């Protein structure tokens, strides 16, 4: 029995946003976020060169894009691994607004504390489903096995949990501010 090869073009169109987000986040740390499209292209070319039998295409494509982005960061470290150039404060232009950075960091901290406080509206199973799939980026199928439910049920649990969190955070934000 022959297997029909997957439509990689359709899979790319379906998952390209997630692939770009992951590649950009990896490359952003190295100051190279503009290369995210190149990392995604490298991943797709690599996949086309050696097609595989894959159970979860989204996870596979996102992981491939992440690995290609990491390859780009590592190759830059090798190419630019020489000693750091010492520059004085007068030699470089100030490109960031420190006050804006501090305000952003404060807002992120406040939102994180609000999210943490809002977790009390979730039962243990919903908290586990959200944490494992969203925060730890584990496949829904693996989480489903641990929880003794189907992957579709895990998706439903995540959708419900995120809606509850969003509502609770909105209520708490309204009370505080």
Short mmCIF file of C-alpha atoms in Angstrom, two decimals:
data_model
loop_
_atom_site.label_atom_id
_atom_site.label_comp_id
_atom_site.label_asym_id
_atom_site.label_seq_id
_atom_site.Cartn_x
_atom_site.Cartn_y
_atom_site.Cartn_z
CA UNK A 1 0.00 0.00 0.00
CA UNK A 2 1.48 3.34 -1.05
CA UNK A 3 1.00 6.43 1.03
CA UNK A 4 0.00 9.70 -0.56
CA UNK A 5 2.63 12.37 0.05
CA UNK A 6 1.36 15.33 2.06
CA UNK A 7 0.54 18.61 0.36
CA UNK A 8 3.45 20.58 1.79
CA UNK A 9 2.20 23.81 0.24
CA UNK A 10 -1.11 23.55 2.05
CA UNK A 11 0.63 22.56 5.28
CA UNK A 12 2.94 25.57 4.95
CA UNK A 13 0.02 27.95 4.38
CA UNK A 14 -1.80 26.49 7.36
CA UNK A 15 1.13 26.70 9.81
CA UNK A 16 3.36 29.48 8.44
CA UNK A 17 2.32 32.04 11.07
CA UNK A 18 3.29 29.73 13.92
CA UNK A 19 6.55 28.85 12.15
CA UNK A 20 7.41 32.54 11.67
CA UNK A 21 6.54 33.43 15.29
CA UNK A 22 8.81 30.72 16.68
CA UNK A 23 11.69 31.47 14.29
CA UNK A 24 11.42 35.21 15.00
CA UNK A 25 11.41 34.67 18.76
CA UNK A 26 14.58 32.56 18.56
CA UNK A 27 16.31 35.01 16.23
CA UNK A 28 15.12 38.10 18.13
CA UNK A 29 17.32 37.14 21.09
CA UNK A 30 20.33 37.32 18.76
CA UNK A 31 19.17 40.58 17.18
CA UNK A 32 18.38 38.81 13.90
CA UNK A 33 14.57 38.64 13.85
CA UNK A 34 14.55 39.85 10.25
CA UNK A 35 15.93 36.44 9.23
CA UNK A 36 12.84 34.53 10.41
CA UNK A 37 11.51 34.13 6.85
CA UNK A 38 14.84 32.70 5.75
CA UNK A 39 14.81 30.17 8.61
CA UNK A 40 11.27 29.12 7.69
CA UNK A 41 12.27 28.78 4.03
CA UNK A 42 15.29 26.68 5.03
CA UNK A 43 13.01 24.43 7.08
CA UNK A 44 10.57 23.92 4.20
CA UNK A 45 13.38 23.19 1.73
CA UNK A 46 14.84 20.65 4.15
CA UNK A 47 11.45 18.98 4.60
CA UNK A 48 10.84 18.85 0.84
CA UNK A 49 14.23 17.22 0.33
CA UNK A 50 13.39 14.32 2.64
CA UNK A 51 9.64 13.84 3.17
CA UNK A 52 8.60 11.95 6.29
CA UNK A 53 5.58 10.25 7.74
CA UNK A 54 4.47 12.76 10.38
CA UNK A 55 1.65 12.49 12.90
CA UNK A 56 1.47 16.15 13.97
CA UNK A 57 2.45 18.45 11.10
CA UNK A 58 2.07 21.66 13.07
CA UNK A 59 4.50 20.52 15.76
CA UNK A 60 6.88 19.10 13.15
CA UNK A 61 6.94 22.28 11.04
CA UNK A 62 7.28 24.60 14.02
CA UNK A 63 10.12 22.49 15.42
CA UNK A 64 11.87 22.46 12.05
CA UNK A 65 11.62 26.27 11.80
CA UNK A 66 12.92 26.64 15.36
CA UNK A 67 15.89 24.37 14.64
CA UNK A 68 16.77 26.25 11.46
CA UNK A 69 16.60 29.54 13.40
CA UNK A 70 18.88 28.08 16.06
CA UNK A 71 21.26 26.93 13.31
CA UNK A 72 21.40 30.50 12.02
CA UNK A 73 22.14 31.87 15.50
CA UNK A 74 24.86 29.27 16.09
CA UNK A 75 26.47 29.90 12.71
CA UNK A 76 26.55 33.63 13.49
CA UNK A 77 28.22 32.90 16.82
CA UNK A 78 30.93 30.95 15.02
CA UNK A 79 31.43 33.64 12.37
CA UNK A 80 31.39 36.47 14.90
CA UNK A 81 33.02 34.69 17.78
CA UNK A 82 35.93 37.09 18.06
CA UNK A 83 36.50 39.41 20.98
CA UNK A 84 33.94 42.10 21.67
CA UNK A 85 34.83 45.55 20.43
CA UNK A 86 34.93 48.08 23.20
CA UNK A 87 33.03 51.24 22.40
CA UNK A 88 32.39 54.23 24.54
CA UNK A 89 28.92 55.56 25.22
CA UNK A 90 29.69 58.41 22.81
CA UNK A 91 30.45 56.04 19.93
CA UNK A 92 26.98 54.52 19.70
CA UNK A 93 23.63 56.12 19.02
CA UNK A 94 20.95 55.70 21.66
CA UNK A 95 18.23 53.68 19.93
CA UNK A 96 16.06 52.77 22.89
CA UNK A 97 14.00 54.84 25.21
CA UNK A 98 14.85 53.62 28.71
CA UNK A 99 11.65 55.02 30.19
CA UNK A 100 9.59 53.12 27.62
CA UNK A 101 11.52 49.90 28.34
CA UNK A 102 10.94 50.29 32.08
CA UNK A 103 7.23 50.98 31.53
CA UNK A 104 6.93 47.92 29.27
CA UNK A 105 8.71 45.71 31.81
CA UNK A 106 6.48 47.02 34.58
CA UNK A 107 3.35 46.37 32.50
CA UNK A 108 4.51 42.82 31.66
CA UNK A 109 5.18 42.15 35.35
CA UNK A 110 1.77 43.52 36.33
CA UNK A 111 0.02 41.39 33.67
CA UNK A 112 1.96 38.29 34.74
CA UNK A 113 0.96 38.84 38.37
CA UNK A 114 -2.63 39.34 37.28
CA UNK A 115 -2.55 36.11 35.25
CA UNK A 116 -0.99 34.23 38.17
CA UNK A 117 -3.68 35.50 40.56
CA UNK A 118 -6.41 34.63 38.04
CA UNK A 119 -5.34 30.97 37.79
CA UNK A 120 -7.49 30.25 40.84
CA UNK A 121 -10.58 30.15 38.59
CA UNK A 122 -9.28 26.99 36.90
CA UNK A 123 -9.51 23.47 38.26
CA UNK A 124 -6.36 21.34 38.31
CA UNK A 125 -7.07 19.55 35.00
CA UNK A 126 -7.66 22.78 33.08
CA UNK A 127 -4.55 24.38 34.65
CA UNK A 128 -2.51 21.32 33.65
CA UNK A 129 -3.85 21.34 30.08
CA UNK A 130 -3.04 25.02 29.60
CA UNK A 131 0.37 24.88 31.26
CA UNK A 132 1.53 21.77 29.41
CA UNK A 133 0.39 22.83 25.93
CA UNK A 134 0.72 26.61 25.99
CA UNK A 135 3.60 27.29 28.37
CA UNK A 136 5.66 24.14 27.80
CA UNK A 137 4.58 23.70 24.14
CA UNK A 138 3.94 19.98 24.56
CA UNK A 139 1.84 18.20 21.93
CA UNK A 140 -1.85 17.94 22.77
CA UNK A 141 -1.73 14.19 22.12
CA UNK A 142 0.85 13.70 24.90
CA UNK A 143 -1.11 15.83 27.34
CA UNK A 144 -4.30 13.96 26.39
CA UNK A 145 -2.70 10.64 27.30
CA UNK A 146 -1.63 11.98 30.69
CA UNK A 147 -5.09 13.38 31.40
CA UNK A 148 -6.90 10.31 30.04
CA UNK A 149 -8.86 12.27 27.42
CA UNK A 150 -8.74 12.75 23.65
CA UNK A 151 -6.56 15.43 22.01
CA UNK A 152 -9.77 17.14 20.87
CA UNK A 153 -10.92 17.31 24.50
CA UNK A 154 -7.58 18.87 25.47
CA UNK A 155 -8.20 21.57 22.84
CA UNK A 156 -11.65 22.19 24.28
CA UNK A 157 -10.22 22.39 27.79
CA UNK A 158 -7.59 24.90 26.68
CA UNK A 159 -10.13 27.06 24.88
CA UNK A 160 -12.41 27.06 27.93
CA UNK A 161 -9.54 27.69 30.36
CA UNK A 162 -8.16 30.61 28.36
CA UNK A 163 -11.63 32.17 28.12
CA UNK A 164 -12.07 31.84 31.90
CA UNK A 165 -8.64 33.36 32.51
CA UNK A 166 -9.32 36.23 30.12
CA UNK A 167 -12.64 36.98 31.85
CA UNK A 168 -11.14 36.77 35.34
CA UNK A 169 -8.20 38.96 34.37
CA UNK A 170 -10.64 41.50 32.94
CA UNK A 171 -12.66 41.50 36.15
CA UNK A 172 -9.57 41.87 38.33
CA UNK A 173 -8.16 44.59 36.10
CA UNK A 174 -11.45 46.47 36.34
CA UNK A 175 -11.38 46.24 40.15
CA UNK A 176 -7.77 47.38 40.40
CA UNK A 177 -7.80 50.12 38.00
#
